[in-house]
Amino acid sequence: MKQQQQQFTMNIILWLLASMIVCNGLPLNANVAGRPAVVNIGAIFSFKTVIGKAAKIAIETAIEDVNSNPDILPGTKLILQMKDSNYSGFMAVVEALLFMERETVAIIGPQSSVTAHVISHIANVLRVPLLSFSSTDPTLSPIQFPFFVRTAQNDLYQMSAIAEIIDHYEWREVIAIYEDDDHGRNGIAALGDKLAERRCRISYKARLSPEPTRDEITDVLVKVALRESRILVVHVPGSWGLKVFSVAQYLGMLGTGYVWIATNWLSTVLETNSPLSQDAMDDIQGVVTLRMYTPDSQLKRRFVSRWSNLTRGKLIGLNTYSLYAYDTVWLLAHAINGFFNQGGNISFLNNSRASELSEGNLHLDALSVFQGGNLLLDNILNVNMKGVTGDFRFTSDRNLIHPAFEIINVIGTGYRIVGYWSNHSGLSTALPETLWEKLPNRSSTSQMLHGVVWPGQTTQKPRGWVFPNSGRHLKIGVPHRVSYREFVSVRGPDVITGYCIDVFTAALNLLPYAVPYKLIPFGDGRTNPSGTELVRLITAGVFDAAIGDIAIITNRTKMADFTQPYIESGLVVVAPVWRKNSNAFAFLRPFTGRMWAVTAIFFLLVGTVVWILEHRMNDEFRGPPRRQVVTILWFSFSTWFFAHRENTVSVLGRIILIIWLFVVLIINSSYTASLTSILTVQQLSSPIKGIETLVSSKDPIGYQQGSFARNYLIDDLKIDASRLVALNSPEECAKALKDGPHKGGVAAMVDDRAYIELFLSTRCEFSIVGQEFTKNGWGFAFPRDSPLAVDMSTAILKLSENGDLQRIHDKWLLRRACSYQGAKMEVDRLQLRSFWGLFLICGLACLIALFLYFLKMVRQFSRHYSEESDLSGQSSRSARIQTFLSFVDEKEEEVKSRSKRRQMERTSNRSTDDGSNSTSYSIRRNSEFASNKSLGATTNRGEV
């Protein structure tokens, strides 16, 4: 009985345990390790598409490989249920909902980016990860769709590669042909952003419906053919993409001059359906396409070798999407294994809003939330494995690492790789994996590709655009000028001539294509129109271009692109001038009054300094005061002609004279040159010296009506607008200049040099004063990024090189020079500021010489005065100063002789005193010597 009770108790415990397991969603067939025996996963894609038929084989193979590998998911098998969406987004959504009812932990797919947008919303709610190997839409953001995981390369990188290819070949505009759905629109939007980063753009977007007919494609391509750009980017599905090229071939759009770039759908078709028919290959000759790059590895080679056995009898080629599909299964297996290793369990709970979904026959209340969805998603994003596509892991923004593409050129019956693109180093002919370990190098010299055979079997890079063959003529605005009609002259609605028109037509004739155009006058014919307004109308779409006397200035370049300047110009000042005839005092004109004064002062200064330095030792600088004054004046001014006859004997005097003679040489040479110019060249004089004179004055200033000079004077030089007077014709200009500011005219006129040279050719009473204070040129204006502007610039350079530009200039603008054209404006008089350095050096030399001379005099006087004071006993200050002045005026030789005589007298006196003492001393020495001698003799005799 007791045993039965224990058995009953055990049964109750087991029942409770089973109930708890069921309530927590754990299957009853869990193995000993706590892992379920099977895990349900799903797959949704279209089995019969180019991508789907190869991906189906790859996914099935991956499931078999995972389940047969004991190192991954030990004791657990993956149960895969694949559903064919059959090209239908609706069916894909329905199948996804059915998967959610069957406690599926993850879904591989969907194939279409459009469907992925819908199903991702469901996955967010039910926390079931979606792993898509083919939904490459860049707008499938992990922020909006956290449970969507892209296991192939993002289209954002593919569009970056295409943009870099376009920029590499220096094309600026492309036409996008795309499927009008989320995948097509978002991909082309990404392409537009990447092109804009490189100052390129999509000039026209050609949309096609998701299932276009041949007629629809034909209508779209006909519109494309009428466009200017010949760079075509095709972003469509592989299921009908070849139909686009078939129609293009029919329309003759695969000939020379076209560039076709297809996204990776074409490379997928080439790989999967290889070999294509001859007709299909003929339709895509010269096309450039991209393919997701997968580095070579042993795993990849092994899988490729298995593929022929896996597809035996099916004629399905291996494409890169199949490789990513295979790795997606392995990615999911590793993630589920990590999920279980972290203690995760597969459990589902009813949706909190299930009661609201129970109405109706759809049974949406059966949908349950995967409790371990967040943990499984984290494990998916943290997987780091090596697959058949190479290193397989995600970046922080949930894109696969090392995005790279192969650039393929279709040639003959196959294709060849002409280069690679990687997010690391851009375009290169080296394998991307060899560059990943190096520093990124995006310099223009490192960006390279192998030669491409373009449509039309040409290896020469296509220009990328042609003049649109739409039957529409270019509307070219031409200023309807009133003055200076040599540049542009409107003689009738269809008769417009002039220098600018001839340059334009000559440049057009050098283009390798025809440009139909129509010249349209701009202006009322009564006043000169504004060039800036004419350029603005290009941006407004009124004109397609503008030609004429249009100066290239900063604010205009912000509105349009300009060609190479065909004539140099710049703003100059024109003022009335008169001949300045020679007169009796013309010799004074080379120097200004201040220069003459300072020069005269320095002549006297140097003469005085030399006199001081030479006075005590040079007889030529001595004598009566009157003679000494004459000597100073004569010596000073004779140095101008180097005719001084006085010799200098002192060292300081000679140094000063050498320095002064160098200064005189420079001044004399400058004076001679200036005087020669004044006397031999016809001189023109004007109170206006240049733009600086006009800025500092208050006089009225004239400018040509419609010229940019007005804005320049106001905005840049800050001249008050009330001082500016608009003049509409050369006659008005001449009258205003003659009248002057006191008679209602102007003091000067500011205008372009090109106009002024024509104006002055017949008006000798005026001339350009000062320097040209702006530098610009005239060019033809075109819309921003217009390729016609580049070609026209090249044509203008050719005209300049072959001499045609000069011949056109001589035809319209060459005039007989005015008789004053050889004259010069009044030569600027030599200013003191040009010579102040020389005067400074000379002045300092004089001061230093005088200082040294003064020290010498003080030293000599101190010695002399001490001698005099000893004799005279006088030491008062007045007497001392008087003595010093007398000493300075005294000749140095007399001072020296007197000093020597006194020294000799002192020596003789000293000798007399010493003589008496020496006599007594000698007597005493003699007596001592005698006594000693006698004593010595006596001693000698004693010894004997």
XYZ file of N, CA, C and O in Angstrom, residues 307-425:
476
model
N 29.094 21.753 -56.694
C 27.889 22.323 -57.301
C 27.430 21.537 -58.525
O 26.224 21.362 -58.733
N 28.332 21.087 -59.319
C 27.929 20.353 -60.527
C 27.166 19.088 -60.156
O 26.230 18.685 -60.862
N 27.544 18.429 -59.055
C 26.801 17.243 -58.617
C 25.444 17.617 -58.037
O 24.456 16.897 -58.223
N 25.418 18.762 -57.343
C 24.160 19.186 -56.737
C 23.123 19.589 -57.781
O 21.914 19.490 -57.540
N 23.586 20.081 -58.938
C 22.676 20.583 -59.972
C 22.686 19.691 -61.211
O 22.402 20.164 -62.318
N 23.042 18.474 -61.031
C 23.126 17.576 -62.177
C 21.770 17.510 -62.891
O 20.730 17.230 -62.301
N 21.842 17.828 -64.203
C 20.630 17.767 -65.019
C 19.741 18.984 -64.905
O 18.683 19.038 -65.542
N 20.148 19.992 -64.126
C 19.280 21.164 -63.924
C 19.779 22.406 -64.654
O 19.031 23.374 -64.791
N 21.031 22.437 -65.062
C 21.625 23.576 -65.780
C 21.424 24.879 -65.010
O 20.955 25.891 -65.525
N 21.735 24.821 -63.762
C 21.652 26.001 -62.908
C 23.060 26.358 -62.449
O 23.741 25.550 -61.806
N 23.497 27.547 -62.796
C 24.838 27.965 -62.420
C 24.886 28.514 -61.004
O 23.877 28.926 -60.422
N 26.096 28.505 -60.462
C 26.301 29.005 -59.100
C 26.528 30.513 -59.153
O 27.400 31.001 -59.861
N 25.738 31.272 -58.402
C 25.921 32.721 -58.339
C 26.254 33.141 -56.906
O 26.190 32.339 -55.972
N 26.619 34.390 -56.749
C 27.047 34.851 -55.421
C 25.901 34.840 -54.413
O 26.127 34.655 -53.219
N 24.672 35.045 -54.876
C 23.549 34.964 -53.944
C 23.439 33.558 -53.352
O 23.063 33.396 -52.180
N 23.759 32.535 -54.145
C 23.720 31.162 -53.637
C 24.758 30.961 -52.538
O 24.500 30.281 -51.538
N 25.932 31.567 -52.722
C 26.973 31.457 -51.691
C 26.519 32.120 -50.396
O 26.731 31.578 -49.298
N 25.896 33.299 -50.518
C 25.415 33.977 -49.321
C 24.242 33.216 -48.693
O 24.088 33.207 -47.467
N 23.402 32.583 -49.513
C 22.315 31.767 -48.966
C 22.874 30.589 -48.180
O 22.365 30.245 -47.094
N 23.917 29.975 -48.704
C 24.546 28.840 -48.006
C 25.116 29.309 -46.660
O 24.907 28.664 -45.617
N 25.814 30.430 -46.664
C 26.383 30.936 -45.414
C 25.314 31.416 -44.444
O 25.533 31.411 -43.228
N 24.159 31.823 -44.960
C 23.080 32.265 -44.071
C 22.609 31.126 -43.181
O 22.344 31.321 -41.982
N 22.500 29.932 -43.743
C 22.090 28.775 -42.938
C 23.127 28.487 -41.865
O 22.797 28.235 -40.692
N 24.398 28.530 -42.237
C 25.448 28.288 -41.249
C 25.472 29.391 -40.193
O 25.725 29.124 -39.013
N 25.220 30.599 -40.608
C 25.137 31.697 -39.641
C 24.042 31.424 -38.625
O 24.246 31.569 -37.409
N 22.885 31.010 -39.102
C 21.762 30.730 -38.209
C 22.073 29.560 -37.296
O 21.741 29.576 -36.096
N 22.743 28.530 -37.817
C 23.098 27.382 -36.995
C 24.042 27.776 -35.866
O 23.872 27.359 -34.705
N 25.057 28.573 -36.190
C 25.982 29.039 -35.144
C 25.260 29.891 -34.115
O 25.548 29.812 -32.906
N 24.331 30.716 -34.556
C 23.605 31.576 -33.632
C 22.709 30.753 -32.709
O 22.626 31.026 -31.503
N 22.023 29.730 -33.267
C 21.161 28.885 -32.429
C 22.005 28.110 -31.429
O 21.623 27.939 -30.257
N 23.179 27.653 -31.861
C 24.071 26.947 -30.949
C 24.497 27.862 -29.805
O 24.503 27.460 -28.636
N 24.857 29.104 -30.132
C 25.203 30.049 -29.082
C 24.019 30.382 -28.203
O 24.172 30.604 -26.997
N 22.841 30.425 -28.813
C 21.610 30.679 -28.055
C 21.411 29.611 -26.981
O 21.122 29.930 -25.810
N 21.586 28.349 -27.340
C 21.437 27.268 -26.375
C 22.566 27.281 -25.349
O 22.339 26.996 -24.160
N 23.768 27.628 -25.786
C 24.893 27.669 -24.845
C 24.704 28.734 -23.783
O 25.252 28.618 -22.678
N 23.944 29.761 -24.094
C 23.681 30.827 -23.124
C 22.420 30.559 -22.295
O 21.939 31.455 -21.608
N 21.887 29.346 -22.386
C 20.723 28.984 -21.587
C 19.409 29.358 -22.200
O 18.371 29.340 -21.506
N 19.410 29.686 -23.458
C 18.166 30.043 -24.113
C 17.265 28.841 -24.313
O 17.735 27.711 -24.494
N 15.982 29.089 -24.294
C 15.013 28.011 -24.550
C 13.966 28.536 -25.515
O 13.673 29.720 -25.564
N 13.445 27.619 -26.265
C 12.466 27.971 -27.297
C 11.077 27.939 -26.672
O 10.563 26.872 -26.311
N 10.516 29.112 -26.532
C 9.186 29.211 -25.941
C 8.442 30.347 -26.612
O 9.042 31.335 -27.030
N 7.144 30.189 -26.695
C 6.291 31.173 -27.354
C 5.136 31.519 -26.434
O 4.609 30.651 -25.712
N 4.772 32.763 -26.410
C 3.632 33.237 -25.649
C 2.655 33.915 -26.582
O 3.050 34.502 -27.603
N 1.393 33.818 -26.223
C 0.384 34.481 -27.034
C 0.585 35.988 -27.009
O 1.017 36.569 -26.004
N 0.257 36.606 -28.121
C 0.355 38.054 -28.221
C -0.601 38.707 -27.236
O -1.729 38.236 -27.036
N -0.164 39.778 -26.609
C -1.008 40.460 -25.633
C -2.280 41.006 -26.261
O -3.270 41.233 -25.579
N -2.254 41.196 -27.574
C -3.447 41.710 -28.268
C -4.155 40.597 -29.042
O -4.866 40.857 -29.993
N -3.919 39.357 -28.610
C -4.514 38.218 -29.330
C -6.031 38.275 -29.325
O -6.693 37.890 -30.297
N -6.610 38.778 -28.246
C -8.075 38.838 -28.186
C -8.646 39.767 -29.244
O -9.735 39.539 -29.762
N -7.888 40.811 -29.598
C -8.364 41.731 -30.612
C -8.268 41.110 -31.997
O -8.929 41.553 -32.935
N -7.418 40.056 -32.159
C -7.215 39.441 -33.462
C -8.041 38.164 -33.652
O -7.957 37.515 -34.685
N -8.816 37.788 -32.629
C -9.539 36.514 -32.690
C -10.773 36.573 -33.571
O -11.304 35.536 -33.974
N -11.238 37.772 -33.884
C -12.435 37.878 -34.696
C -12.123 37.534 -36.147
O -11.021 37.765 -36.632
N -13.066 36.985 -36.835
C -12.881 36.628 -38.234
C -12.350 35.205 -38.378
O -12.175 34.455 -37.402
N -12.091 34.816 -39.630
C -11.659 33.447 -39.927
C -10.162 33.331 -40.204
O -9.688 32.277 -40.620
N -9.395 34.440 -39.989
C -7.964 34.378 -40.266
C -7.181 33.726 -39.135
O -6.023 33.345 -39.321
N -7.744 33.618 -37.965
C -7.093 32.992 -36.803
C -5.756 33.653 -36.490
O -4.756 32.983 -36.186
N -5.736 34.975 -36.551
C -4.496 35.687 -36.239
C -4.158 35.608 -34.765
O -3.020 35.891 -34.378
N -5.145 35.168 -33.939
C -4.842 35.034 -32.528
C -3.898 33.872 -32.266
O -3.362 33.717 -31.166
N -3.652 33.033 -33.302
C -2.732 31.911 -33.130
C -1.273 32.360 -33.187
O -0.368 31.590 -32.860
N -1.054 33.579 -33.619
C 0.318 34.080 -33.691
C 0.852 34.299 -32.286
O 0.172 34.887 -31.434
N 2.055 33.818 -32.021
C 2.654 33.928 -30.685
C 4.019 34.597 -30.792
O 4.653 34.605 -31.839
N 4.455 35.130 -29.683
C 5.713 35.876 -29.612
C 6.820 34.946 -29.156
O 6.683 34.220 -28.158
N 7.954 34.988 -29.890
C 9.106 34.158 -29.549
C 9.829 34.820 -28.372
O 10.399 35.897 -28.508
N 9.803 34.129 -27.236
C 10.384 34.700 -26.030
C 11.899 34.879 -26.127
O 12.463 35.771 -25.536
N 12.540 34.016 -26.836
C 14.000 34.092 -26.946
C 14.456 34.835 -28.187
O 15.631 34.726 -28.575
N 13.566 35.604 -28.788
C 13.909 36.283 -30.041
C 15.066 37.266 -29.891
O 15.975 37.313 -30.737
N 15.041 38.053 -28.829
C 16.111 39.038 -28.642
C 17.462 38.366 -28.437
O 18.489 38.814 -28.992
N 17.476 37.283 -27.654
C 18.742 36.583 -27.412
C 19.262 35.936 -28.692
O 20.466 35.978 -28.979
N 18.360 35.352 -29.472
C 18.794 34.746 -30.731
C 19.318 35.820 -31.696
O 20.326 35.610 -32.384
N 18.648 36.983 -31.737
C 19.106 38.067 -32.611
C 20.508 38.532 -32.217
O 21.365 38.749 -33.077
N 20.748 38.651 -30.916
C 22.082 39.054 -30.467
C 23.133 38.042 -30.880
O 24.243 38.419 -31.294
N 22.798 36.764 -30.801
C 23.758 35.734 -31.198
C 24.012 35.759 -32.703
O 25.132 35.505 -33.162
N 22.970 36.082 -33.486
C 23.151 36.192 -34.940
C 24.129 37.309 -35.264
O 25.044 37.152 -36.080
N 23.951 38.456 -34.609
C 24.790 39.614 -34.908
C 26.209 39.459 -34.385
O 27.118 40.163 -34.830
N 26.421 38.542 -33.430
C 27.747 38.361 -32.853
C 28.505 37.169 -33.422
O 29.609 36.870 -32.971
N 27.923 36.483 -34.406
C 28.615 35.339 -35.012
C 29.849 35.828 -35.759
O 29.806 36.843 -36.454
N 30.915 35.108 -35.612
C 32.165 35.394 -36.332
C 32.667 34.074 -36.897
O 33.242 33.250 -36.179
N 32.454 33.848 -38.183
C 32.791 32.560 -38.772
C 33.417 32.775 -40.143
O 33.406 33.874 -40.701
N 33.995 31.728 -40.651
C 34.512 31.707 -42.014
C 33.579 30.859 -42.856
O 33.367 29.690 -42.563
N 33.034 31.460 -43.893
C 32.118 30.737 -44.766
C 32.652 30.672 -46.179
O 33.791 31.044 -46.460
N 31.814 30.249 -47.070
C 32.233 30.160 -48.465
C 32.393 31.550 -49.084
O 33.048 31.710 -50.119
N 31.809 32.576 -48.451
C 31.964 33.947 -48.939
C 33.117 34.671 -48.245
O 33.344 35.861 -48.516
N 33.851 33.987 -47.378
C 34.963 34.599 -46.661
C 34.608 34.854 -45.215
O 33.741 34.186 -44.634
N 35.296 35.825 -44.601
C 34.986 36.183 -43.212
C 33.555 36.702 -43.146
O 33.182 37.619 -43.883
N 32.801 36.128 -42.219
C 31.372 36.438 -42.146
C 31.064 36.966 -40.753
O 30.952 36.202 -39.785
N 30.977 38.271 -40.659
C 30.553 38.898 -39.401
C 30.025 40.287 -39.724
O 30.225 40.795 -40.824
N 29.369 40.880 -38.734
C 28.682 42.139 -38.958
C 29.427 43.301 -38.307
O 30.094 43.146 -37.280
N 29.268 44.456 -38.919
C 29.831 45.682 -38.360
C 28.843 46.271 -37.359
O 27.748 45.735 -37.146
N 29.213 47.399 -36.784
C 28.339 48.026 -35.795
C 27.026 48.510 -36.414
O 26.014 48.603 -35.718
N 27.045 48.829 -37.707
C 25.804 49.259 -38.365
C 25.081 48.088 -39.038
O 24.211 48.293 -39.883
N 25.491 46.843 -38.691
C 24.828 45.607 -39.099
C 24.927 45.346 -40.604
O 24.055 44.726 -41.184
N 26.021 45.791 -41.195
C 26.373 45.397 -42.556
C 27.532 44.428 -42.495
O 28.322 44.429 -41.537
N 27.657 43.565 -43.501
C 28.763 42.622 -43.532
C 30.081 43.364 -43.704
O 30.158 44.389 -44.386
N 31.134 42.814 -43.097
C 32.445 43.461 -43.183
C 33.009 43.322 -44.597
O 32.594 42.469 -45.378
N 33.963 44.166 -44.898
C 34.714 44.141 -46.142
C 33.812 44.125 -47.382
O 33.916 43.235 -48.232
N 32.928 45.123 -47.527
C 32.119 45.152 -48.762
C 33.006 45.401 -49.984
O 33.839 46.304 -49.982
N 32.831 44.564 -50.998
C 33.639 44.687 -52.206
C 32.855 44.134 -53.388
O 31.987 43.255 -53.229
N 33.176 44.661 -54.571
C 32.503 44.223 -55.797
C 33.540 44.031 -56.896
O 34.542 44.755 -56.967
N 33.273 43.052 -57.747
C 34.046 42.881 -58.969
C 33.394 43.703 -60.078
O 32.162 43.776 -60.156
N 34.214 44.317 -60.914
C 33.714 45.092 -62.045
C 33.960 44.267 -63.298
O 35.106 43.926 -63.618
N 32.871 43.925 -63.986
C 32.915 42.946 -65.079
C 32.536 43.627 -66.389
O 31.609 44.442 -66.440
N 33.253 43.274 -67.433
C 32.987 43.789 -68.774
C 32.597 42.605 -69.671
O 33.349 41.649 -69.805
N 31.400 42.693 -70.247
C 30.921 41.612 -71.113
C 31.585 41.737 -72.474
O 31.483 42.780 -73.136
N 32.280 40.670 -72.880
C 33.002 40.665 -74.154
C 32.789 39.315 -74.831
O 32.965 38.265 -74.204
N 32.440 39.332 -76.105
C 32.312 38.090 -76.871
C 31.275 37.160 -76.270
O 30.131 37.532 -76.022
N 31.704 35.930 -75.998
C 30.780 34.927 -75.436
C 30.887 34.839 -73.930
O 30.293 33.932 -73.324
N 31.638 35.729 -73.324
C 31.809 35.681 -71.870
C 32.025 37.066 -71.297
O 31.465 38.051 -71.771
N 32.857 37.103 -70.307
C 33.141 38.388 -69.663
C 34.522 38.302 -69.011
O 35.101 37.219 -68.861
N 35.038 39.469 -68.658
C 36.313 39.497 -67.952
C 36.253 40.546 -66.851
O 35.504 41.541 -66.945
N 37.055 40.330 -65.817
C 37.112 41.250 -64.685
C 38.109 42.364 -65.020
O 39.272 42.101 -65.331
N 37.629 43.611 -64.978
C 38.504 44.744 -65.295
C 38.967 45.480 -64.048
O 39.758 46.435 -64.142
N 38.504 45.044 -62.886
C 38.947 45.687 -61.655
C 38.038 45.342 -60.496
O 37.107 44.521 -60.618
N 38.344 45.970 -59.376
C 37.586 45.711 -58.151
C 37.274 47.044 -57.479
O 37.973 48.041 -57.675
N 36.222 47.019 -56.693
C 35.907 48.152 -55.837
C 35.740 47.645 -54.425
O 35.069 46.619 -54.196
N 36.318 48.337 -53.475
C 36.107 48.015 -52.064
C 35.857 49.301 -51.304
O 36.344 50.381 -51.700
N 35.134 49.182 -50.235
C 34.858 50.344 -49.406
C 36.121 50.859 -48.728
O 36.163 51.976 -48.229
N 37.158 50.039 -48.744
C 38.412 50.389 -48.078
C 39.298 51.267 -48.954
O 39.812 52.294 -48.499
N 39.464 50.886 -50.217
C 40.430 51.581 -51.081
C 39.860 52.028 -52.411
O 40.612 52.499 -53.272
